XYZ file of C-alpha atoms in Angstrom:
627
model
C -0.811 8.962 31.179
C 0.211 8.899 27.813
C -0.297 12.054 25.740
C 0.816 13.217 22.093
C 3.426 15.688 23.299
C 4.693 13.009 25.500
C 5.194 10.760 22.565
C 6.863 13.257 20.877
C 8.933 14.016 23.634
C 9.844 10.447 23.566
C 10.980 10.818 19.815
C 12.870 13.585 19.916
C 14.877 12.579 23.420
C 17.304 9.954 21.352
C 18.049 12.834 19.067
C 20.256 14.094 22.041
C 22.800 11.742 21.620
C 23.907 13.499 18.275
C 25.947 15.818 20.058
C 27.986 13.510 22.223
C 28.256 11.587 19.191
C 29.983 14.532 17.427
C 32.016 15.358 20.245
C 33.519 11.765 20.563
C 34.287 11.332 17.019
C 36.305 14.717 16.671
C 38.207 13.217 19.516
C 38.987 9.963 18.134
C 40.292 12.241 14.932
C 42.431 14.681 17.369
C 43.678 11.189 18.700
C 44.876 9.423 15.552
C 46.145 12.615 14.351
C 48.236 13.509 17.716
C 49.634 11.235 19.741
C 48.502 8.042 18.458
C 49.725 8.556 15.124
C 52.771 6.706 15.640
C 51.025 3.683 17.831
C 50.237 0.427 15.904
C 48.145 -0.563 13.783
C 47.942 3.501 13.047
C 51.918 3.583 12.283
C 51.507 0.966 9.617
C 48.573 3.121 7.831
C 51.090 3.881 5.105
C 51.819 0.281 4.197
C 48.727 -0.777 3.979
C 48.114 2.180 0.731
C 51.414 1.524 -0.705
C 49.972 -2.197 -1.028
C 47.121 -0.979 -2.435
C 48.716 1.319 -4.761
C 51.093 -1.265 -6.285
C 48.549 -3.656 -6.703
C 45.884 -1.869 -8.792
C 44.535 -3.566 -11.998
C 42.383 -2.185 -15.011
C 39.651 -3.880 -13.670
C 39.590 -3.392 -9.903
C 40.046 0.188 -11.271
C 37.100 0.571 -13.369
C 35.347 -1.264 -10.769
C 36.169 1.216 -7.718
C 35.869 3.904 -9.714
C 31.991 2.559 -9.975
C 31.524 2.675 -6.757
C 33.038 5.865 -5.909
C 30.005 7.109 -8.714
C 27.663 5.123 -6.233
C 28.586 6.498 -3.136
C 29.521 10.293 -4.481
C 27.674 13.250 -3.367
C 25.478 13.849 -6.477
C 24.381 10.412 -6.474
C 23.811 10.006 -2.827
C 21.724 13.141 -3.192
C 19.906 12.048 -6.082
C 19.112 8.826 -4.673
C 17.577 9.781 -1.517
C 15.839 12.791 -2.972
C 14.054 9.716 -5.333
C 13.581 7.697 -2.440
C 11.962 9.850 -0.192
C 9.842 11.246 -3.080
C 8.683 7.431 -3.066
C 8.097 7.197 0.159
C 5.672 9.930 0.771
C 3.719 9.685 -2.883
C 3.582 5.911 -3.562
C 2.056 4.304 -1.027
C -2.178 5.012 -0.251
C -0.856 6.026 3.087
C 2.627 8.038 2.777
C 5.504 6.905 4.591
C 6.391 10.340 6.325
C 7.975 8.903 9.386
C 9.853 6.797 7.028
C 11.509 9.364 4.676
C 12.079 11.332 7.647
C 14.206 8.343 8.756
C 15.813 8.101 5.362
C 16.442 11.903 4.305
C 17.435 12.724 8.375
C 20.070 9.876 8.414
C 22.066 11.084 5.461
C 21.675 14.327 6.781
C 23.053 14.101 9.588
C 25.795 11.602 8.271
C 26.967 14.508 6.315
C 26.818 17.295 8.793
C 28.547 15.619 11.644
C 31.640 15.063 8.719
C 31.521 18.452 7.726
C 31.579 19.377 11.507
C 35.090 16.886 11.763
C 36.477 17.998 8.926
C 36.213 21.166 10.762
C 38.108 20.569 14.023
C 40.532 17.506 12.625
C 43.222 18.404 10.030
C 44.340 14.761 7.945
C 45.981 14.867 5.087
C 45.325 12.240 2.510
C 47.672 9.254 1.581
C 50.544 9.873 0.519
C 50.273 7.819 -2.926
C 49.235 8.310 -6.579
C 45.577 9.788 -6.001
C 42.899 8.115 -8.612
C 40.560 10.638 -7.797
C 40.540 14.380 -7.358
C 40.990 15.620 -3.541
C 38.574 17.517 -2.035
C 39.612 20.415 0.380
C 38.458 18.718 2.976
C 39.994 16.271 5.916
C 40.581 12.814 4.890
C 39.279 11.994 8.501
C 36.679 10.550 8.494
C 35.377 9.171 4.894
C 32.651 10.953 3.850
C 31.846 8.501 0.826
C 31.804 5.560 3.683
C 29.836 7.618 5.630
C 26.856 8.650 3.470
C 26.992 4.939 2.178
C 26.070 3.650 5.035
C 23.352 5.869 5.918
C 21.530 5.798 2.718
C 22.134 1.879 1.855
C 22.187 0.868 5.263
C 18.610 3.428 5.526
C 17.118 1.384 2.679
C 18.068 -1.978 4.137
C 16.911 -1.297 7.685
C 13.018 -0.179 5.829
C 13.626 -3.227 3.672
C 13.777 -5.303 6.662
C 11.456 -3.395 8.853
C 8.854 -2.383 6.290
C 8.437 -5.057 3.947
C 7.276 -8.172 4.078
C 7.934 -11.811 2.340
C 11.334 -13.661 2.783
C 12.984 -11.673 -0.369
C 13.181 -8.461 1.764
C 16.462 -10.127 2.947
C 17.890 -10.931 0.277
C 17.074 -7.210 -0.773
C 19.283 -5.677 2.385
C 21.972 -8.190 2.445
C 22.580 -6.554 -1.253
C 22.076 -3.311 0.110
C 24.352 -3.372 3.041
C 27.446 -4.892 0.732
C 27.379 -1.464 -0.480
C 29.463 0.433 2.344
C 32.146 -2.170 2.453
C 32.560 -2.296 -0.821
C 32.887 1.643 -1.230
C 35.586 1.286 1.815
C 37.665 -1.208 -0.018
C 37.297 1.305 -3.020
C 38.719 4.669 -1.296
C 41.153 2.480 -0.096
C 42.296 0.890 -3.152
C 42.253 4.582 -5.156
C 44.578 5.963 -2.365
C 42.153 8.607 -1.036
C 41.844 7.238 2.900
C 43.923 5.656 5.585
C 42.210 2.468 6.971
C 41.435 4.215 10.378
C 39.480 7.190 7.951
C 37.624 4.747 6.305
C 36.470 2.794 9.814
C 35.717 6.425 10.890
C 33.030 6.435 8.173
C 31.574 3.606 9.116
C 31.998 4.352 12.634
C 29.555 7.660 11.510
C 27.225 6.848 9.263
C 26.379 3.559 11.642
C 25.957 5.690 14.446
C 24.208 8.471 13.272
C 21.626 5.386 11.126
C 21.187 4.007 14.957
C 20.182 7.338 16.353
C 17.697 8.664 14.118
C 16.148 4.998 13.490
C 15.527 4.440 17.163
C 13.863 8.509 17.467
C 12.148 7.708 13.952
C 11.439 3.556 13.861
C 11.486 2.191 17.172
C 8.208 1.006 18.667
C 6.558 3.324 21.768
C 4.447 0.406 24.291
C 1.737 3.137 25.476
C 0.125 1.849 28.234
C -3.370 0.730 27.972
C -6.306 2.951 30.142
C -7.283 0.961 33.512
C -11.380 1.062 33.005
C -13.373 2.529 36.120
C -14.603 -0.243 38.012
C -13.109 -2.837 35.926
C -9.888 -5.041 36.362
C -9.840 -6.546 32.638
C -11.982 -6.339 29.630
C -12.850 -3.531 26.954
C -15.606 -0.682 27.979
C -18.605 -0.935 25.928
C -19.343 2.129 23.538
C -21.525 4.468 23.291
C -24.465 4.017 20.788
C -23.300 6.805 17.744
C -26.439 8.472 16.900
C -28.298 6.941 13.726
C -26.056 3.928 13.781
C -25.542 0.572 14.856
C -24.332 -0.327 17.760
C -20.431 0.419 18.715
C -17.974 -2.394 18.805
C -18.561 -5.690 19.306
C -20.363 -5.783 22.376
C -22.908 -8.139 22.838
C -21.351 -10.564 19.951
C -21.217 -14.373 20.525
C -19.598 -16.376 18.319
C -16.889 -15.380 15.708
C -15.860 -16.796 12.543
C -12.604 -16.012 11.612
C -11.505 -16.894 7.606
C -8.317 -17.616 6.816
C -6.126 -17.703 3.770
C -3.327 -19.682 4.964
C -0.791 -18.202 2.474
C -1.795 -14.288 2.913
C -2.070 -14.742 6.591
C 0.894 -16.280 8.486
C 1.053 -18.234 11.791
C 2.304 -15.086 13.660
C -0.678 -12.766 12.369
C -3.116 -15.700 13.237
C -1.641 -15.254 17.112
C -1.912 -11.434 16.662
C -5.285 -11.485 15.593
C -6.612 -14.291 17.832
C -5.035 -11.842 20.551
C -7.473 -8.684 19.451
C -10.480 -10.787 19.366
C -9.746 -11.642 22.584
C -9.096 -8.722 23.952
C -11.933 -7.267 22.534
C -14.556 -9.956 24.160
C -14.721 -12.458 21.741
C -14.094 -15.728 22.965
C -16.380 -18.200 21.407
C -13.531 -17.840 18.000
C -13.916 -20.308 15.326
C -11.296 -20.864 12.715
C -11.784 -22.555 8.803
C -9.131 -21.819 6.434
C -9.713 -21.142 2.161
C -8.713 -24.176 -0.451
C -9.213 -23.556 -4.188
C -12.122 -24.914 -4.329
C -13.333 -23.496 -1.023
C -12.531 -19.935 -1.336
C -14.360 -18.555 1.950
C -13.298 -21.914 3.689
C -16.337 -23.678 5.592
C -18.577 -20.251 6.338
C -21.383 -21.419 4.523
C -21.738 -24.401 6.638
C -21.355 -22.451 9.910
C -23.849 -19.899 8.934
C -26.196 -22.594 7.919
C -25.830 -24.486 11.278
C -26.402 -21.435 13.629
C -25.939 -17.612 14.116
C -22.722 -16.496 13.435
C -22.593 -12.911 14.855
C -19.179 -11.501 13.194
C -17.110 -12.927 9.809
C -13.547 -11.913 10.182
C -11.694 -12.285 6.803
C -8.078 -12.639 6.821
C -6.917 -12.423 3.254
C -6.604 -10.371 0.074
C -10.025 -9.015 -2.292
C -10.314 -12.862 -3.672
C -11.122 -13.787 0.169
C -13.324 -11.144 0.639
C -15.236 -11.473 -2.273
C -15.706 -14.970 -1.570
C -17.228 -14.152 2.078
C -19.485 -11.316 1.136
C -20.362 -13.350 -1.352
C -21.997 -16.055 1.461
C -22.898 -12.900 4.180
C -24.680 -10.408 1.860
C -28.268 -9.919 2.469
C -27.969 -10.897 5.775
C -27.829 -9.375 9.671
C -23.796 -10.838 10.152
C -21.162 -7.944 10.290
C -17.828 -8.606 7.976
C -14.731 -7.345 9.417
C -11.722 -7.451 6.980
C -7.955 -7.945 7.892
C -5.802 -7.236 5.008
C -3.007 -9.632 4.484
C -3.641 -10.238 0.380
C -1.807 -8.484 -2.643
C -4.160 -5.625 -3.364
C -6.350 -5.298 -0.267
C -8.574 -2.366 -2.521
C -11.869 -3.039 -0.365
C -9.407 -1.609 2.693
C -8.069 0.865 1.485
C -11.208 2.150 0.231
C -12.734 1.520 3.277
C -10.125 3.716 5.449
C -8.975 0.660 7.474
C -4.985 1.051 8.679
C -2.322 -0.893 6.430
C -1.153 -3.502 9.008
C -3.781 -5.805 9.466
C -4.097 -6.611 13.154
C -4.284 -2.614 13.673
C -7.334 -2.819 11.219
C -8.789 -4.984 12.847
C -8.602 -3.550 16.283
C -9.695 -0.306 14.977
C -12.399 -2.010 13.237
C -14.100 -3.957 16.431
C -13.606 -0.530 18.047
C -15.856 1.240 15.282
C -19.409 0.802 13.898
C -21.744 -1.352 11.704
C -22.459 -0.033 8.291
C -24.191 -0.808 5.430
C -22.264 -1.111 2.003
C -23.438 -1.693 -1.783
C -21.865 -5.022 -3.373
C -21.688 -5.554 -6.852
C -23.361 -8.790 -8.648
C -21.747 -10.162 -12.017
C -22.425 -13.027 -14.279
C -21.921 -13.623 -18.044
C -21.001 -16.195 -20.226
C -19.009 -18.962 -18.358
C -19.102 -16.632 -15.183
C -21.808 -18.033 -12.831
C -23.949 -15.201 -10.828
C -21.513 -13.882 -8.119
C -21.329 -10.763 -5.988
C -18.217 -8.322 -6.261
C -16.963 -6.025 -3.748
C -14.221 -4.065 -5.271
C -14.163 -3.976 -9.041
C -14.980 -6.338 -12.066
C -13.541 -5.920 -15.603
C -12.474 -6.755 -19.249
C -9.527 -6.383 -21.363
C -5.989 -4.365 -20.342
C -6.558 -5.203 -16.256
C -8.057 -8.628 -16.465
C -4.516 -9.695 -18.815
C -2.663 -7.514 -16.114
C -4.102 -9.887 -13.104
C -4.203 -13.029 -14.990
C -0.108 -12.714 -15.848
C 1.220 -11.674 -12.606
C 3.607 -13.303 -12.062
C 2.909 -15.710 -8.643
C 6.474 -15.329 -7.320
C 6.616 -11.870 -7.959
C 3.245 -11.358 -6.026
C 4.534 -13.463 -3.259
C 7.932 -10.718 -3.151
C 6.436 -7.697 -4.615
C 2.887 -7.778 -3.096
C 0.688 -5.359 -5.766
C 3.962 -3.759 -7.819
C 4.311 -7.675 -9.424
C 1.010 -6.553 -11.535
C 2.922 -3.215 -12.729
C 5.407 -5.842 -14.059
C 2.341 -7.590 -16.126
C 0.908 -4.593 -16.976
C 3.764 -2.988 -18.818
C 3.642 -6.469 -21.094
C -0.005 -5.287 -22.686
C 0.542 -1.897 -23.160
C 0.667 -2.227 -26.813
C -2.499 -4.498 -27.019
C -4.894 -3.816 -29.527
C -8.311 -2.054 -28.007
C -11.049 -4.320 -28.120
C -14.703 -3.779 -29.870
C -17.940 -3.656 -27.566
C -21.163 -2.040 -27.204
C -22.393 -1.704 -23.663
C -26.491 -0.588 -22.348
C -26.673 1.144 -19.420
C -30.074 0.877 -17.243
C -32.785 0.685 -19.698
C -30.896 3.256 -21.973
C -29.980 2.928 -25.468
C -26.792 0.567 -26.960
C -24.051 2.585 -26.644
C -20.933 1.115 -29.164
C -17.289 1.596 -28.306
C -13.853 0.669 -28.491
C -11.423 0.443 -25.194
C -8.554 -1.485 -23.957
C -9.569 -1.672 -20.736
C -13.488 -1.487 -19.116
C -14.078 -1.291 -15.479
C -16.794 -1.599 -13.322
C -16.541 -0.589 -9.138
C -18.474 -0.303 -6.229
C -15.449 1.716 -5.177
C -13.053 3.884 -6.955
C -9.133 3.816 -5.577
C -6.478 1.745 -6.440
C -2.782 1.359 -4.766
C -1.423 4.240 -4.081
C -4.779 6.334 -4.072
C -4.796 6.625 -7.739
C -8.669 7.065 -8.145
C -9.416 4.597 -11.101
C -13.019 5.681 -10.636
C -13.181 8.751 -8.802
C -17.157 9.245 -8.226
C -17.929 5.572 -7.078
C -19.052 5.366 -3.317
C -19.714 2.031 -1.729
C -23.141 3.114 -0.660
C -23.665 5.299 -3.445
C -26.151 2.644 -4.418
C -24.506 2.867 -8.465
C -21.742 1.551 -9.975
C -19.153 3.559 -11.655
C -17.791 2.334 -15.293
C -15.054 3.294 -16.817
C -13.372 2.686 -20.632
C -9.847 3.097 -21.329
C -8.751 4.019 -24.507
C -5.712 6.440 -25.347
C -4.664 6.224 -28.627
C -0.889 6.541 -28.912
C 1.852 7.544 -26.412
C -0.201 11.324 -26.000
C -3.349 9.280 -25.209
C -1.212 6.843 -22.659
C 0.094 10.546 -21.212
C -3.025 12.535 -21.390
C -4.833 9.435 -19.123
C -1.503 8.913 -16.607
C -1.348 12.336 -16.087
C -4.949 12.736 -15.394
C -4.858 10.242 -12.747
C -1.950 11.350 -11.214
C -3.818 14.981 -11.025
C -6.732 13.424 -9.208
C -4.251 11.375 -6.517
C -2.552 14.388 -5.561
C -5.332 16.834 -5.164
C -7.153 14.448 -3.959
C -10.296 14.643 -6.417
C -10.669 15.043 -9.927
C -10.863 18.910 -11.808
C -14.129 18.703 -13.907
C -14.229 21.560 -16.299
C -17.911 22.480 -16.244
C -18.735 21.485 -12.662
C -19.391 18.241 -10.963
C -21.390 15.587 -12.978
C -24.863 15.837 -12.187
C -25.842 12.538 -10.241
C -28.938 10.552 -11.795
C -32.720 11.447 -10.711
C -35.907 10.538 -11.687
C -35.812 13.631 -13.603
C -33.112 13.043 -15.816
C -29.084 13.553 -15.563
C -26.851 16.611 -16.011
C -23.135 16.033 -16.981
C -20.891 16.028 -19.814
C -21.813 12.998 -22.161
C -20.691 11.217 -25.600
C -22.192 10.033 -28.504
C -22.249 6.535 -29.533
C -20.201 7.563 -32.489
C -18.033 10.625 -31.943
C -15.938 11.103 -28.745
C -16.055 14.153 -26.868
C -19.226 15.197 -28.324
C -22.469 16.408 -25.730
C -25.605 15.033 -25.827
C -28.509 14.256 -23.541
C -27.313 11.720 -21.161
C -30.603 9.439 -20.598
C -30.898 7.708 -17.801
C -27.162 7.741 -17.049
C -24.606 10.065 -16.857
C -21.376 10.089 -19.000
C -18.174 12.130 -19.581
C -15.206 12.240 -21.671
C -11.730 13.064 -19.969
C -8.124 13.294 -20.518
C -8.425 14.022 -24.552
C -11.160 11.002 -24.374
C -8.551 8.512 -23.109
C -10.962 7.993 -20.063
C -15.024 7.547 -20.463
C -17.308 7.589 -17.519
C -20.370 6.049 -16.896
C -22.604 5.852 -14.022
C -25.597 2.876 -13.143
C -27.672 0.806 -11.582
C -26.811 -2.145 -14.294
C -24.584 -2.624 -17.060
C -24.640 -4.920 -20.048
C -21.535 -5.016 -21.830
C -20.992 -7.337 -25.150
C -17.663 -7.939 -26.325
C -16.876 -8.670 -30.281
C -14.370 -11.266 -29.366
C -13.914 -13.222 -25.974
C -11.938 -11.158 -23.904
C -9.963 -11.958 -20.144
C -12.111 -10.890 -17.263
C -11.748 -10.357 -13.906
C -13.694 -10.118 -10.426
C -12.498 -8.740 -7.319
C -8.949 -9.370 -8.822
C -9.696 -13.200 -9.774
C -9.671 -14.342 -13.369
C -12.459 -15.743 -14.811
C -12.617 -17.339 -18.125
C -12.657 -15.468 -21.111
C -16.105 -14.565 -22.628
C -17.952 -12.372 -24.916
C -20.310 -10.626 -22.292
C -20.079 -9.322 -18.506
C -23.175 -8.014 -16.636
C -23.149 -6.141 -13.421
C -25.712 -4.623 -10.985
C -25.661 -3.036 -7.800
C -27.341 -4.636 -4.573
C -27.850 -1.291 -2.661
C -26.925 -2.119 1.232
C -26.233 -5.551 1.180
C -23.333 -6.327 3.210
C -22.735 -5.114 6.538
C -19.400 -4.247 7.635
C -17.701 -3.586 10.604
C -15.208 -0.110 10.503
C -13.241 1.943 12.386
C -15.249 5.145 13.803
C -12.579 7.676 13.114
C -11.547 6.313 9.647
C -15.072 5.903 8.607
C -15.240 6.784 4.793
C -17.474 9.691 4.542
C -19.286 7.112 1.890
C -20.435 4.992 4.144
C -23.516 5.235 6.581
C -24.195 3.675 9.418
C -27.042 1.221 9.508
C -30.540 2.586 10.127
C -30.537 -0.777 12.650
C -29.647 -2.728 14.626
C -27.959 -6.068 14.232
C -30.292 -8.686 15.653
C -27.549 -10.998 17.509
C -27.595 -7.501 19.655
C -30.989 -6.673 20.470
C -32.087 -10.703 20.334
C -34.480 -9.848 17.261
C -35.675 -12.562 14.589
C -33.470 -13.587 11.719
C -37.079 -12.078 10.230
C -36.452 -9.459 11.662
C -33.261 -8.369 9.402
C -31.463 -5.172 9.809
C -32.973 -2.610 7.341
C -31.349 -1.173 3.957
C -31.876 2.623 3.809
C -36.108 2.507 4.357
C -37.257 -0.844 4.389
C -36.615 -4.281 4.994
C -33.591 -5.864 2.300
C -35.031 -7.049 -0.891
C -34.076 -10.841 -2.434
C -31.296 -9.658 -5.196
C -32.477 -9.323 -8.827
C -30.254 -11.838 -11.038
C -30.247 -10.833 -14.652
C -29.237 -13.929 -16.553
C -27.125 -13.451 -19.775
């Protein structure tokens, strides 16, 4: 049996070859210091710095003396201080295991040289010096040292972590660093040759160590099931929902983007359908003008009793698009740019893992979005759709850059329209009154987060049965401030602080919450039939609803899902409450989401009449409002 202490046992147990490690380099320094000092190559140590020395150019000079900066101990501090910062707060899941890895390498790099230094007594070369001498032994280099285990650190996460051929390219730069510093103490007369292969000797080590306790794959060992040889259990029915897993499901869909999903995560996820059950599997891939691949015609021929999307929001979109409305679960792999529906949804990073958590998990209900508007034909939205700062952001992205950034390639585009002039609109709510404004940036979401957990729209819930809206428009660098900062507040506490209280959610009775006139910002008024704040010095406006009608002065770049869409002078958006099912991990169920109030039909053998229902009720046909 496998158990948590067990694992961590299994973690900590390479950590024990530190010691030894120590031990065996202070030897190899009592060695070169004692009797092998006068052995070859050792005895010629003192030619090969003369060379050096009398071959020194104003060049090679300033250019060592660069990479002594790079590999000194303020920088190497600094660095990995700012890396590990990154680690843990930039990604929507931190990296703790990670910047362990990272911080622990260097750390231990440095303390088994100050523990040498200690026990072996090497003076330094005896040549002109272009740096200053520490106290310390010359055995073994502690610039080589920490070079390697910070560089060589980032190159091994490059490699390990990251994905697209460019993450190569990335640690072959990386790990040119610690030769490069050797060559450099050499030429500046502070090592011998055997201190500097010491260094490297260390800091390799020491990387190997605490990336095989930190990195290195466990295999647990699956559970044997009672009276089974092979197979998954079946679940146990979760009170108020739909049934558990995937038991009981016949044929599977799976659709593919055959750019965001690769050959290898095809296998992989082919292998966890399979070892969840599913073995009727078929496969249609996405085209341009296909962008859920041949689903429709499946679903038209027959039942199709689970939709697995391999892709990025575009994909998605494109398939809930086809399912909503009906009794066929959605399961989503993420393997595309942004992936916001996941991560929203609580479904692991790597995408065969989300998927395997996901058969493993429930059926629940979740609100789409529906948008049309001038050139945009009626479609359904998942994630967000919007107008002005983040439609130019998606629209310029740069393709390569998403292919060897993934989402940071839209930072890049973003920075490009900071200084874009806001954009006039006036925008109705519900039934309520024309509101007129002026933003950079208007979004609407089912859900809220974006990368890195920065909630965007903090209050949306994908079964809130509302959409959330929200206008950017900071005037000046203290508005650009007063928003960042804002967000940044609300992704490290993990909500938003409302002065006054929570917004009051909308009732038949009316809604309570902190509101703005249509002509002055920041001022309160009765909210109508949807609610409405001002934030961040009025940078950020909220809105909440069941529709929304925005008009634009001027055509303006839209989006949906992440796709452009041409630019137009109006964008209209309402919520279909319930109308895709998906399937999701039990454990990292959003507390959002509910479970459906049915069952799925392919389970129990019900009617396609016989649809699963929405909340109370059987599922309505979708209102389309026309512009």
């Amino acid at each position: 049996m496998t158990t948590g202490s067990g694992t961590a046992a299994g973690r900590i147990r390479p950590l024990l070859l530190l010691p030894p490690l120590w031990a065996l380099m202070v030897g190899a320094g009592l060695l070169i210091t004692g009797p092998a000092a006068s052995w070859w190559p050792l005895a010629a140590e003192g030619d090969v710095n003369a060379w050096f020395a009398g071959h020194r150019t104003g060049p090679a000079t300033a250019v060592t003396e660069w990479l002594t900066l790079v590999a000194s101990t303020e920088s190497i501090i600094g660095i990995t201080l700012v890396c590990v910062v990154a680690l843990v707060v930039l990604p929507r899941v931190p990296r703790w295991r990670e910047a362990v890895f990272l911080g622990g390498s260097v750390a231990a790099q440095s303390a088994l040289f100050l523990f040498i230094t200690l026990c072996v007594e090497r003076p330094r070369p005896d040549v002109p010096h272009l740096d200053p001498a520490p106290p310390t032994s010359s055995f073994p280099s502690g610039h080589v040292g920490a070079s390697v285990a910070l560089y060589g650190g980032l190159a091994t996460l490059a490699v390990t972590r990251l994905r697209g051929p460019w993450r190569y390219a990335a640690a072959a730069v990386l790990l040119v660093v610690p030769p490069t510093v050797a060559f450099s103490r050499l030429y500046r007369g502070m090592h011998h040759p055997s201190d500097v292969v010491g260094g490297l000797v260390n800091g390799a080590c020491t990387l190997l160590v605490i990336g095989y306790a930190l990195l290195a794959p466990r295999r647990r060992p699956a559970p044997v099931p009672a009276g089974r040889e092979s197979g998954p259990l079946p679940l146990a029915r979760a009170a108020g929902s739909a049934v558990g897993g995937v038991r009981g499901v016949r044929r599977v869909v799976v659709v593919r983007h055959p750019l965001a999903c690769t050959e290898k995560l095809a296998q992989q996820v082919h292998g966890v359908l399979v070892r969840h059950g599913c073995t009727d599997v078929r496969w249609t891939s996405t085209t341009a003008e296909r962008p859920c691949g041949d689903l429709a015609a499946y679903t038209a021929a027959g039942r199709v009793d689970l939709v697995v999307v391999c892709g990025g929001d575009g994909t998605v979109r494109a398939c809930a698009d086809e399912l909503s409305g009906s009794g066929t679960a959605l399961a989503v792999v993420p393997c595309g740019t942004g992936n916001l529906l996941a991560r929203n949804l609580g479904l692991p990073v790597k995408p065969a893992a989300a998927l395997d958590r996901a058969l493993s998990g429930d059926r629940v209900r979740i609100d789409v979005g529906r948008v049309s508007g001038d050139g945009i034909a009626p479609t359904r939205f998942t994630v967000m759709a919007g107008a002005g700062f983040d439609a130019l952001m998606v629209r310029d992205a740069s393709p390569q850059l998403k292919a060897s950034l993934g989402w940071l390639a839209y930072v890049a585009s973003a920075v490009r329209h900071l200084g874009d002039p806001p954009m006039r609109l006036s925008i109705r709510l519900d039934t309520g009154e024309l509101l007129s404004r002026r933003a950079r940036m208007v979004v609407i979401g089912n859900v809220g987060a974006l990368q890195g957990g920065v909630p965007l729209l903090p209050d949306a819930r994908p079964d809130s049965g509302r959409l959330e809206v929200v206008l950017l428009d900071p005037v000046g660098a203290a508005g650009w401030l007063a928003a960042a900062a804002h967000l940044l507040r609300g992704m490290t506490a993990g909500h938003f602080r409302r002065s006054g209280g929570r917004r009051g959610r909308v009732g038949t009775t009316g809604t309570v919450g902190m509101t703005g006139t249509a002509g002055t910002r920041g001022t309160a008024q009765a909210a109508g039939p949807s609610a409405r704040r001002l934030v961040a010095r009025g940078a950020l406006e909220y809105f909440s609803a069941a529709r929304v009608d925005i008009r634009f002065a001027g055509p303006q770049a839209r989006e949906v899902d992440g796709d452009c869409a041409v630019e137009g002078t109006r964008l209209v958006a309402e919520v279909e409450p319930g109308a895709l099912l998906v399937q999701l991990p039990r454990s990292r169920r959003s507390a959002a989401t509910r479970p459906s109030r049915a069952t799925d039909p392919a389970l129990t053998g019900a009617s396609e009449t016989e649809a699963p229902a929405l909340r109370s009720g059987p599922y309505p046909a979708p209102r389309i409002h026309t512009p």
